[in-house]
Amino acid sequence: MTQPGTTGSARPAAETGPPAVPPAAAGDGRTEGRARPRLNRLDSLTGLRFPAALLVFFSHVGLPIPQLRLLEDDAFAMDLLKVTEHAGAVGVAFFFVLSGFVLTWSAREKDTAPAFWRRRFVKIYPNYVVTWALALVVFAGAFTPAGTATANLFMVHVWVPDFDLLYSVNPPSWSLGCELVFYACFPLLHRLFLRIRPDRLLYWIAGTAVAIMATPLVSYALLPDGPGLQLTAEPSGVSAEQYWFSYFLPPVRLLDFALGILVALAVRHGRWWNIGIVSSSVLLAVGYVLSSQVPLLYGQRSLTIVPIMFLIAAAATADVRGRSSVLRSRTMVWLGEISFAFYLVHFVVLAGGRKLLGDTLYSTGETAGLVGALLAVSVLASWALYALVERPITRRWSTSRRRRASLAAD
C-alpha cells in the first residue's frame, strides 16, 4: 500500500529534489506563521513510514485464514483479529495522505508532467513487478487465472468489485492501483490547488476531510445491500459493492491524496494549527480504539483520517524546525527508506512461511516467535529489494539522458 508513495532520508523520496520554494514555518498552536526556515530533510516523516507499514503487516498477521493463520487457539485468534482488524486501513490511509503531502512538498517549480510520471514509474513499478512475480512463484500461481494475474500486473484490478480480483496475486498491491491514479492526476491537482488563496486552505482541508468521513454514508445509502462480508471478527453487514466503493475505488481514495496536497500547502504557508507529534499520536490511538465501536466502513474511513493528517503535518513541522525526534534516528530513517519494499514483500513472506510450515498450528508463545522471525525475514527481504532493485533503478533511470546532459551543462 506509495505502499503507496515513498520518502527518503535526504528529502521526501516520494519525489526527489528539494521544494521549489522554501516553506513557511508551520504555525504552532495558531494558523499564522511568519518565519521562513531553512530547507530541511523530512526524516521524521520517513521514520513514520515503517510504523505505518507495520500496521499493515500486523493486520495480515491477525487474519485467521488458512493461508496465514498460525495460532491454534480459536478464541485468541478471534481476539487478535479484533485488535488488528482496522490496522491495515489506518496504514493505507496514512500512506495515501502522505503521498499527496510529500509530492507537494518536493514539487519542482519547472517540472513537466512526463518527467514527474517517469520518476514515479521507475520508483514504483520495478518493485511491484518483482513482488508480483515472487507472489506467483511462492503461493499465488497455483490458483490465479492468467487474466487475473495480467490485470494485477497492470494495476487495473482495483476497478472491479470482485474480491478474488481485488486481493489477487499479492493482496497489498490493490493500493498501487489507486496510487497509479493519484500520480496521473497530481500535475493537474497540484496546479489547481496552488491557485487556492492561503487563507482559504483550511476551509478546503476541512471540506475534504468531511467528504472522506462521509464516504461510508454515501456507500451505505446509495449502493445495494447484500450478503454481509466476513471481513472482521463480527459479521460486517457490508456488501461487496459498498465496501469496494468506500475503501478501494481510486476516485474515492483520491480524496485522501488530495487531503495530503492541501495539508502540505497549508504547512508551507504557515496556515496550519500544529498540535505536535505526541498529541496527534494520542488522537490517532483514540480514533483507532473507537473505530471498533462503529459500523465497519465508518471505522475504516471516518475516525482516523483527521488524526492522520495532524500527525503527518506535525512530523513535517518538527523536521522544518529541526527538532529532535526518535523518528529521525538513523535506524528509523533506514527502516522508512525500505518501507515501500516492505509493504510489497511482507505478504509474500507471510504466505510463503505458512506454506513452508505446513498445516501445523502453534501456541501463543510459538506464534509470537514465528511472527518475529517472519518480520525479520520481511525486513531483510525488503532491504535486498531496496538495495538491488529500487535504489539503483531509481538513480539510473529517474532522469532522462537529455535531462542529465542539460543539468551537467548547467
GROMACS .gro file of C-alpha atoms in nm:
model
  410
    1MET     CA    1   0.000   0.000   0.000
    2THR     CA    2   0.304   0.489  -0.212
    3GLN     CA    3   0.285   0.133  -0.037
    4PRO     CA    4   0.177   0.374  -0.150
    5GLY     CA    5   0.439   0.688  -0.222
    6THR     CA    6   0.774   0.699  -0.051
    7THR     CA    7   1.002   0.929   0.140
    8GLY     CA    8   1.375   0.917   0.153
    9SER     CA    9   1.625   1.036   0.409
   10ALA     CA   10   1.784   1.321   0.220
   11ARG     CA   11   1.448   1.452   0.107
   12PRO     CA   12   1.099   1.315   0.053
   13ALA     CA   13   1.172   1.011  -0.157
   14ALA     CA   14   0.822   1.014  -0.287
   15GLU     CA   15   0.987   1.268  -0.511
   16THR     CA   16   1.348   1.368  -0.544
   17GLY     CA   17   1.461   1.728  -0.535
   18PRO     CA   18   1.410   1.997  -0.274
   19PRO     CA   19   1.099   2.209  -0.251
   20ALA     CA   20   1.094   2.471  -0.521
   21VAL     CA   21   1.018   2.743  -0.266
   22PRO     CA   22   1.132   2.746   0.098
   23PRO     CA   23   0.827   2.651   0.303
   24ALA     CA   24   0.693   2.900   0.551
   25ALA     CA   25   0.715   2.791   0.910
   26ALA     CA   26   0.413   2.599   1.027
   27GLY     CA   27   0.210   2.762   1.297
   28ASP     CA   28   0.242   2.617   1.645
   29GLY     CA   29  -0.098   2.639   1.808
   30ARG     CA   30  -0.203   2.908   1.562
   31THR     CA   31  -0.275   2.937   1.193
   32GLU     CA   32  -0.027   3.209   1.110
   33GLY     CA   33   0.349   3.168   1.074
   34ARG     CA   34   0.590   3.429   0.953
   35ALA     CA   35   0.943   3.292   0.979
   36ARG     CA   36   1.093   3.118   0.678
   37PRO     CA   37   1.315   2.832   0.797
   38ARG     CA   38   1.596   2.667   0.610
   39LEU     CA   39   1.513   2.372   0.389
   40ASN     CA   40   1.503   2.055   0.595
   41ARG     CA   41   1.501   1.687   0.530
   42LEU     CA   42   1.171   1.525   0.621
   43ASP     CA   43   1.334   1.250   0.824
   44SER     CA   44   1.053   1.230   1.079
   45LEU     CA   45   0.807   1.155   0.800
   46THR     CA   46   1.046   0.894   0.668
   47GLY     CA   47   1.070   0.743   1.015
   48LEU     CA   48   0.691   0.730   1.045
   49ARG     CA   49   0.662   0.518   0.735
   50PHE     CA   50   0.778   0.195   0.895
   51PRO     CA   51   0.529   0.201   1.187
   52ALA     CA   52   0.257   0.260   0.927
   53ALA     CA   53   0.383  -0.036   0.724
   54LEU     CA   54   0.389  -0.244   1.043
   55LEU     CA   55   0.019  -0.173   1.090
   56VAL     CA   56  -0.044  -0.336   0.752
   57PHE     CA   57   0.188  -0.625   0.844
   58PHE     CA   58   0.004  -0.698   1.169
   59SER     CA   59  -0.335  -0.661   1.003
   60HIS     CA   60  -0.235  -0.959   0.788
   61VAL     CA   61  -0.081  -1.148   1.079
   62GLY     CA   62  -0.417  -1.120   1.252
   63LEU     CA   63  -0.620  -1.269   0.968
   64PRO     CA   64  -0.740  -1.617   1.073
   65ILE     CA   65  -0.738  -1.752   0.715
   66PRO     CA   66  -0.568  -2.081   0.625
   67GLN     CA   67  -0.308  -1.909   0.404
   68LEU     CA   68  -0.178  -1.705   0.701
   69ARG     CA   69  -0.307  -1.835   1.034
   70LEU     CA   70  -0.051  -1.963   1.283
   71LEU     CA   71  -0.247  -1.958   1.612
   72GLU     CA   72  -0.402  -2.280   1.735
   73ASP     CA   73  -0.630  -2.121   1.996
   74ASP     CA   74  -0.954  -2.017   1.820
   75ALA     CA   75  -1.055  -1.771   2.092
   76PHE     CA   76  -0.719  -1.598   2.092
   77ALA     CA   77  -0.718  -1.587   1.711
   78MET     CA   78  -1.050  -1.403   1.721
   79ASP     CA   79  -0.922  -1.167   1.991
   80LEU     CA   80  -0.618  -1.091   1.777
   81LEU     CA   81  -0.842  -1.019   1.480
   82LYS     CA   82  -1.046  -0.773   1.687
   83VAL     CA   83  -0.728  -0.584   1.779
   84THR     CA   84  -0.580  -0.575   1.429
   85GLU     CA   85  -0.889  -0.558   1.208
   86HIS     CA   86  -0.858  -0.183   1.134
   87ALA     CA   87  -0.478  -0.159   1.142
   88GLY     CA   88  -0.438  -0.207   0.768
   89ALA     CA   89  -0.696   0.061   0.693
   90VAL     CA   90  -0.504   0.312   0.908
   91GLY     CA   91  -0.175   0.222   0.742
   92VAL     CA   92  -0.315   0.257   0.392
   93ALA     CA   93  -0.488   0.589   0.466
   94PHE     CA   94  -0.164   0.718   0.616
   95PHE     CA   95   0.030   0.630   0.301
   96PHE     CA   96  -0.231   0.785   0.072
   97VAL     CA   97  -0.230   1.116   0.262
   98LEU     CA   98   0.148   1.105   0.297
   99SER     CA   99   0.187   1.052  -0.077
  100GLY     CA  100  -0.001   1.372  -0.155
  101PHE     CA  101   0.191   1.559   0.115
  102VAL     CA  102   0.546   1.465   0.010
  103LEU     CA  103   0.483   1.501  -0.362
  104THR     CA  104   0.358   1.853  -0.300
  105TRP     CA  105   0.636   1.937  -0.057
  106SER     CA  106   0.905   1.833  -0.305
  107ALA     CA  107   0.737   1.952  -0.627
  108ARG     CA  108   0.980   2.108  -0.872
  109GLU     CA  109   0.898   2.455  -0.995
  110LYS     CA  110   0.977   2.388  -1.363
  111ASP     CA  111   0.887   2.021  -1.367
  112THR     CA  112   0.686   1.868  -1.651
  113ALA     CA  113   0.418   1.605  -1.618
  114PRO     CA  114   0.610   1.348  -1.831
  115ALA     CA  115   0.923   1.396  -1.618
  116PHE     CA  116   0.719   1.351  -1.299
  117TRP     CA  117   0.547   1.039  -1.432
  118ARG     CA  118   0.882   0.893  -1.537
  119ARG     CA  119   1.024   0.933  -1.186
  120ARG     CA  120   0.713   0.778  -1.032
  121PHE     CA  121   0.721   0.485  -1.272
  122VAL     CA  122   1.083   0.391  -1.210
  123LYS     CA  123   1.036   0.433  -0.836
  124ILE     CA  124   0.727   0.217  -0.803
  125TYR     CA  125   0.688  -0.030  -1.086
  126PRO     CA  126   1.012  -0.236  -1.070
  127ASN     CA  127   0.943  -0.330  -0.706
  128TYR     CA  128   0.585  -0.402  -0.799
  129VAL     CA  129   0.680  -0.639  -1.081
  130VAL     CA  130   0.939  -0.823  -0.872
  131THR     CA  131   0.695  -0.887  -0.587
  132TRP     CA  132   0.418  -0.976  -0.834
  133ALA     CA  133   0.643  -1.246  -0.978
  134LEU     CA  134   0.754  -1.365  -0.633
  135ALA     CA  135   0.393  -1.396  -0.518
  136LEU     CA  136   0.305  -1.608  -0.821
  137VAL     CA  137   0.604  -1.835  -0.766
  138VAL     CA  138   0.568  -1.867  -0.388
  139PHE     CA  139   0.194  -1.916  -0.346
  140ALA     CA  140  -0.044  -1.744  -0.591
  141GLY     CA  141   0.045  -1.916  -0.919
  142ALA     CA  142  -0.137  -2.235  -0.824
  143PHE     CA  143  -0.481  -2.070  -0.812
  144THR     CA  144  -0.456  -1.742  -1.008
  145PRO     CA  145  -0.602  -1.739  -1.363
  146ALA     CA  146  -0.383  -1.581  -1.629
  147GLY     CA  147  -0.633  -1.299  -1.689
  148THR     CA  148  -0.643  -1.212  -1.321
  149ALA     CA  149  -0.265  -1.213  -1.298
  150THR     CA  150  -0.242  -0.986  -1.603
  151ALA     CA  151  -0.496  -0.739  -1.461
  152ASN     CA  152  -0.296  -0.731  -1.141
  153LEU     CA  153   0.031  -0.675  -1.329
  154PHE     CA  154  -0.114  -0.366  -1.499
  155MET     CA  155  -0.271  -0.239  -1.174
  156VAL     CA  156  -0.627  -0.232  -1.307
  157HIS     CA  157  -0.766  -0.499  -1.072
  158VAL     CA  158  -0.885  -0.235  -0.826
  159TRP     CA  159  -1.161  -0.114  -1.061
  160VAL     CA  160  -1.391  -0.416  -1.021
  161PRO     CA  161  -1.586  -0.503  -0.701
  162ASP     CA  162  -1.469  -0.864  -0.710
  163PHE     CA  163  -1.265  -0.965  -0.406
  164ASP     CA  164  -1.098  -1.251  -0.590
  165LEU     CA  165  -0.960  -0.985  -0.824
  166LEU     CA  166  -0.901  -0.710  -0.567
  167TYR     CA  167  -0.689  -0.935  -0.348
  168SER     CA  168  -0.530  -1.128  -0.634
  169VAL     CA  169  -0.162  -1.227  -0.660
  170ASN     CA  170  -0.003  -1.004  -0.393
  171PRO     CA  171  -0.301  -0.871  -0.191
  172PRO     CA  172  -0.146  -0.537  -0.077
  173SER     CA  173  -0.097  -0.448  -0.445
  174TRP     CA  174  -0.452  -0.311  -0.476
  175SER     CA  175  -0.337   0.018  -0.323
  176LEU     CA  176  -0.086   0.067  -0.604
  177GLY     CA  177  -0.380   0.070  -0.845
  178CYS     CA  178  -0.504   0.373  -0.652
  179GLU     CA  179  -0.158   0.533  -0.647
  180LEU     CA  180  -0.143   0.499  -1.025
  181VAL     CA  181  -0.449   0.723  -1.048
  182PHE     CA  182  -0.304   0.963  -0.792
  183TYR     CA  183   0.016   1.006  -0.991
  184ALA     CA  184  -0.177   1.053  -1.315
  185CYS     CA  185  -0.379   1.332  -1.152
  186PHE     CA  186  -0.109   1.501  -0.947
  187PRO     CA  187   0.030   1.750  -1.201
  188LEU     CA  188  -0.321   1.888  -1.262
  189LEU     CA  189  -0.433   1.876  -0.898
  190HIS     CA  190  -0.116   2.045  -0.781
  191ARG     CA  191  -0.152   2.323  -1.037
  192LEU     CA  192  -0.516   2.379  -0.941
  193PHE     CA  193  -0.455   2.372  -0.566
  194LEU     CA  194  -0.173   2.624  -0.596
  195ARG     CA  195  -0.439   2.873  -0.702
  196ILE     CA  196  -0.618   2.848  -0.368
  197ARG     CA  197  -0.559   3.152  -0.155
  198PRO     CA  198  -0.355   3.058   0.155
  199ASP     CA  199  -0.622   3.197   0.387
  200ARG     CA  200  -0.877   2.960   0.228
  201LEU     CA  201  -0.672   2.641   0.258
  202LEU     CA  202  -0.813   2.539   0.595
  203TYR     CA  203  -1.165   2.553   0.451
  204TRP     CA  204  -1.060   2.325   0.167
  205ILE     CA  205  -0.891   2.088   0.411
  206ALA     CA  206  -1.198   2.074   0.633
  207GLY     CA  207  -1.425   2.012   0.334
  208THR     CA  208  -1.205   1.733   0.201
  209ALA     CA  209  -1.180   1.567   0.542
  210VAL     CA  210  -1.558   1.581   0.583
  211ALA     CA  211  -1.601   1.431   0.235
  212ILE     CA  212  -1.375   1.140   0.333
  213MET     CA  213  -1.559   1.084   0.659
  214ALA     CA  214  -1.893   1.094   0.474
  215THR     CA  215  -1.788   0.831   0.219
  216PRO     CA  216  -1.942   0.545   0.423
  217LEU     CA  217  -2.270   0.735   0.449
  218VAL     CA  218  -2.285   0.763   0.070
  219SER     CA  219  -2.189   0.399   0.029
  220TYR     CA  220  -2.449   0.270   0.274
  221ALA     CA  221  -2.721   0.496   0.134
  222LEU     CA  222  -2.675   0.457  -0.240
  223LEU     CA  223  -2.532   0.111  -0.301
  224PRO     CA  224  -2.729  -0.211  -0.266
  225ASP     CA  225  -2.716  -0.417   0.048
  226GLY     CA  226  -2.615  -0.775   0.010
  227PRO     CA  227  -2.476  -1.071   0.195
  228GLY     CA  228  -2.253  -0.925   0.467
  229LEU     CA  229  -1.884  -0.978   0.401
  230GLN     CA  230  -1.697  -1.160   0.678
  231LEU     CA  231  -1.414  -0.907   0.698
  232THR     CA  232  -1.380  -0.871   1.075
  233ALA     CA  233  -1.441  -1.069   1.391
  234GLU     CA  234  -1.813  -0.995   1.361
  235PRO     CA  235  -2.036  -1.005   1.051
  236SER     CA  236  -1.982  -0.672   0.878
  237GLY     CA  237  -2.327  -0.614   0.729
  238VAL     CA  238  -2.148  -0.462   0.429
  239SER     CA  239  -2.197  -0.574   0.070
  240ALA     CA  240  -1.906  -0.617  -0.168
  241GLU     CA  241  -2.017  -0.313  -0.367
  242GLN     CA  242  -2.045  -0.093  -0.059
  243TYR     CA  243  -1.701  -0.192   0.068
  244TRP     CA  244  -1.539  -0.155  -0.274
  245PHE     CA  245  -1.682   0.193  -0.327
  246SER     CA  246  -1.581   0.327   0.012
  247TYR     CA  247  -1.244   0.156   0.054
  248PHE     CA  248  -1.097   0.055  -0.283
  249LEU     CA  249  -1.233   0.274  -0.564
  250PRO     CA  250  -0.949   0.504  -0.684
  251PRO     CA  251  -1.159   0.822  -0.742
  252VAL     CA  252  -1.291   0.793  -0.386
  253ARG     CA  253  -0.945   0.733  -0.236
  254LEU     CA  254  -0.821   1.029  -0.440
  255LEU     CA  255  -0.977   1.238  -0.163
  256ASP     CA  256  -0.711   1.105   0.079
  257PHE     CA  257  -0.437   1.202  -0.165
  258ALA     CA  258  -0.589   1.547  -0.222
  259LEU     CA  259  -0.604   1.600   0.154
  260GLY     CA  260  -0.229   1.541   0.170
  261ILE     CA  261  -0.169   1.800  -0.103
  262LEU     CA  262  -0.379   2.060   0.078
  263VAL     CA  263  -0.218   1.997   0.417
  264ALA     CA  264   0.129   2.031   0.264
  265LEU     CA  265   0.035   2.367   0.115
  266ALA     CA  266  -0.109   2.484   0.447
  267VAL     CA  267   0.208   2.386   0.634
  268ARG     CA  268   0.427   2.559   0.376
  269HIS     CA  269   0.223   2.879   0.400
  270GLY     CA  270   0.215   2.875   0.780
  271ARG     CA  271  -0.161   2.823   0.778
  272TRP     CA  272  -0.162   2.513   0.996
  273TRP     CA  273  -0.255   2.458   1.359
  274ASN     CA  274   0.023   2.228   1.477
  275ILE     CA  275  -0.069   2.016   1.779
  276GLY     CA  276   0.257   1.819   1.784
  277ILE     CA  277   0.356   1.460   1.721
  278VAL     CA  278   0.262   1.330   2.067
  279SER     CA  279  -0.086   1.484   2.072
  280SER     CA  280  -0.150   1.371   1.714
  281SER     CA  281  -0.043   1.016   1.804
  282VAL     CA  282  -0.271   1.010   2.107
  283LEU     CA  283  -0.558   1.136   1.892
  284LEU     CA  284  -0.487   0.863   1.638
  285ALA     CA  285  -0.480   0.596   1.911
  286VAL     CA  286  -0.816   0.716   2.044
  287GLY     CA  287  -0.962   0.712   1.694
  288TYR     CA  288  -0.834   0.359   1.642
  289VAL     CA  289  -0.990   0.232   1.963
  290LEU     CA  290  -1.323   0.392   1.875
  291SER     CA  291  -1.312   0.250   1.521
  292SER     CA  292  -1.410  -0.092   1.651
  293GLN     CA  293  -1.723   0.055   1.814
  294VAL     CA  294  -1.888   0.183   1.497
  295PRO     CA  295  -2.006   0.019   1.172
  296LEU     CA  296  -1.720  -0.119   0.962
  297LEU     CA  297  -1.692   0.148   0.693
  298TYR     CA  298  -1.703   0.432   0.945
  299GLY     CA  299  -1.433   0.257   1.145
  300GLN     CA  300  -1.207   0.228   0.843
  301ARG     CA  301  -1.271   0.564   0.677
  302SER     CA  302  -1.405   0.818   0.927
  303LEU     CA  303  -1.242   0.807   1.270
  304THR     CA  304  -0.870   0.820   1.196
  305ILE     CA  305  -0.832   1.044   0.890
  306VAL     CA  306  -0.814   1.369   1.090
  307PRO     CA  307  -0.551   1.236   1.334
  308ILE     CA  308  -0.352   1.106   1.037
  309MET     CA  309  -0.336   1.448   0.872
  310PHE     CA  310  -0.240   1.612   1.203
  311LEU     CA  311   0.037   1.355   1.260
  312ILE     CA  312   0.185   1.399   0.913
  313ALA     CA  313   0.179   1.777   0.943
  314ALA     CA  314   0.330   1.763   1.293
  315ALA     CA  315   0.617   1.541   1.179
  316ALA     CA  316   0.691   1.769   0.884
  317THR     CA  317   0.680   2.074   1.111
  318ALA     CA  318   0.925   1.910   1.351
  319ASP     CA  319   1.163   1.848   1.062
  320VAL     CA  320   1.129   2.204   0.930
  321ARG     CA  321   1.214   2.338   1.274
  322GLY     CA  322   1.499   2.092   1.326
  323ARG     CA  323   1.352   1.947   1.644
  324SER     CA  324   1.500   1.625   1.777
  325SER     CA  325   1.287   1.314   1.746
  326VAL     CA  326   1.333   0.940   1.775
  327LEU     CA  327   1.172   0.923   1.432
  328ARG     CA  328   1.479   1.095   1.289
  329SER     CA  329   1.722   0.834   1.422
  330ARG     CA  330   1.939   0.652   1.171
  331THR     CA  331   1.757   0.323   1.232
  332MET     CA  332   1.411   0.469   1.187
  333VAL     CA  333   1.512   0.656   0.872
  334TRP     CA  334   1.665   0.339   0.727
  335LEU     CA  335   1.351   0.141   0.806
  336GLY     CA  336   1.146   0.416   0.647
  337GLU     CA  337   1.357   0.402   0.332
  338ILE     CA  338   1.289   0.031   0.287
  339SER     CA  339   0.923   0.058   0.390
  340PHE     CA  340   0.784   0.060   0.036
  341ALA     CA  341   0.969  -0.263  -0.038
  342PHE     CA  342   0.850  -0.397   0.299
  343TYR     CA  343   0.490  -0.311   0.216
  344LEU     CA  344   0.508  -0.510  -0.107
  345VAL     CA  345   0.713  -0.807   0.013
  346HIS     CA  346   0.574  -0.883   0.360
  347PHE     CA  347   0.263  -1.073   0.245
  348VAL     CA  348   0.478  -1.293   0.023
  349VAL     CA  349   0.693  -1.376   0.327
  350LEU     CA  350   0.391  -1.443   0.550
  351ALA     CA  351   0.218  -1.667   0.296
  352GLY     CA  352   0.542  -1.838   0.200
  353GLY     CA  353   0.627  -1.902   0.564
  354ARG     CA  354   0.284  -2.051   0.630
  355LYS     CA  355   0.327  -2.275   0.325
  356LEU     CA  356   0.668  -2.398   0.442
  357LEU     CA  357   0.532  -2.474   0.789
  358GLY     CA  358   0.256  -2.694   0.653
  359ASP     CA  359  -0.078  -2.723   0.833
  360THR     CA  360   0.057  -2.717   1.189
  361LEU     CA  361  -0.090  -2.455   1.424
  362TYR     CA  362   0.102  -2.320   1.720
  363SER     CA  363   0.069  -2.197   2.077
  364THR     CA  364   0.064  -1.827   2.156
  365GLY     CA  365   0.433  -1.823   2.252
  366GLU     CA  366   0.537  -2.019   1.946
  367THR     CA  367   0.328  -1.795   1.723
  368ALA     CA  368   0.491  -1.484   1.869
  369GLY     CA  369   0.834  -1.629   1.793
  370LEU     CA  370   0.735  -1.724   1.439
  371VAL     CA  371   0.585  -1.380   1.372
  372GLY     CA  372   0.907  -1.221   1.496
  373ALA     CA  373   1.109  -1.444   1.262
  374LEU     CA  374   0.881  -1.366   0.967
  375LEU     CA  375   0.908  -0.995   1.045
  376ALA     CA  376   1.288  -1.021   1.043
  377VAL     CA  377   1.282  -1.208   0.711
  378SER     CA  378   1.048  -0.944   0.569
  379VAL     CA  379   1.285  -0.666   0.674
  380LEU     CA  380   1.586  -0.845   0.523
  381ALA     CA  381   1.398  -0.918   0.201
  382SER     CA  382   1.287  -0.554   0.186
  383TRP     CA  383   1.643  -0.436   0.231
  384ALA     CA  384   1.753  -0.660  -0.056
  385LEU     CA  385   1.473  -0.536  -0.280
  386TYR     CA  386   1.552  -0.176  -0.196
  387ALA     CA  387   1.929  -0.213  -0.241
  388LEU     CA  388   1.924  -0.432  -0.552
  389VAL     CA  389   1.619  -0.304  -0.738
  390GLU     CA  390   1.458   0.017  -0.609
  391ARG     CA  391   1.761   0.234  -0.537
  392PRO     CA  392   1.980   0.150  -0.839
  393ILE     CA  393   1.694   0.171  -1.088
  394THR     CA  394   1.573   0.498  -0.941
  395ARG     CA  395   1.919   0.650  -0.954
  396ARG     CA  396   1.984   0.530  -1.308
  397TRP     CA  397   1.650   0.589  -1.479
  398SER     CA  398   1.465   0.865  -1.289
  399THR     CA  399   1.605   1.133  -1.520
  400SER     CA  400   1.627   1.107  -1.897
  401ARG     CA  401   1.965   1.118  -2.068
  402ARG     CA  402   1.878   1.454  -2.222
  403ARG     CA  403   1.781   1.597  -1.883
  404ARG     CA  404   2.103   1.469  -1.723
  405ALA     CA  405   2.306   1.630  -2.003
  406SER     CA  406   2.118   1.956  -1.950
  407LEU     CA  407   2.185   1.951  -1.576
  408ALA     CA  408   2.551   1.874  -1.636
  409ALA     CA  409   2.576   2.168  -1.876
  410ASP     CA  410   2.422   2.398  -1.617
   0.00000   0.00000   0.00000
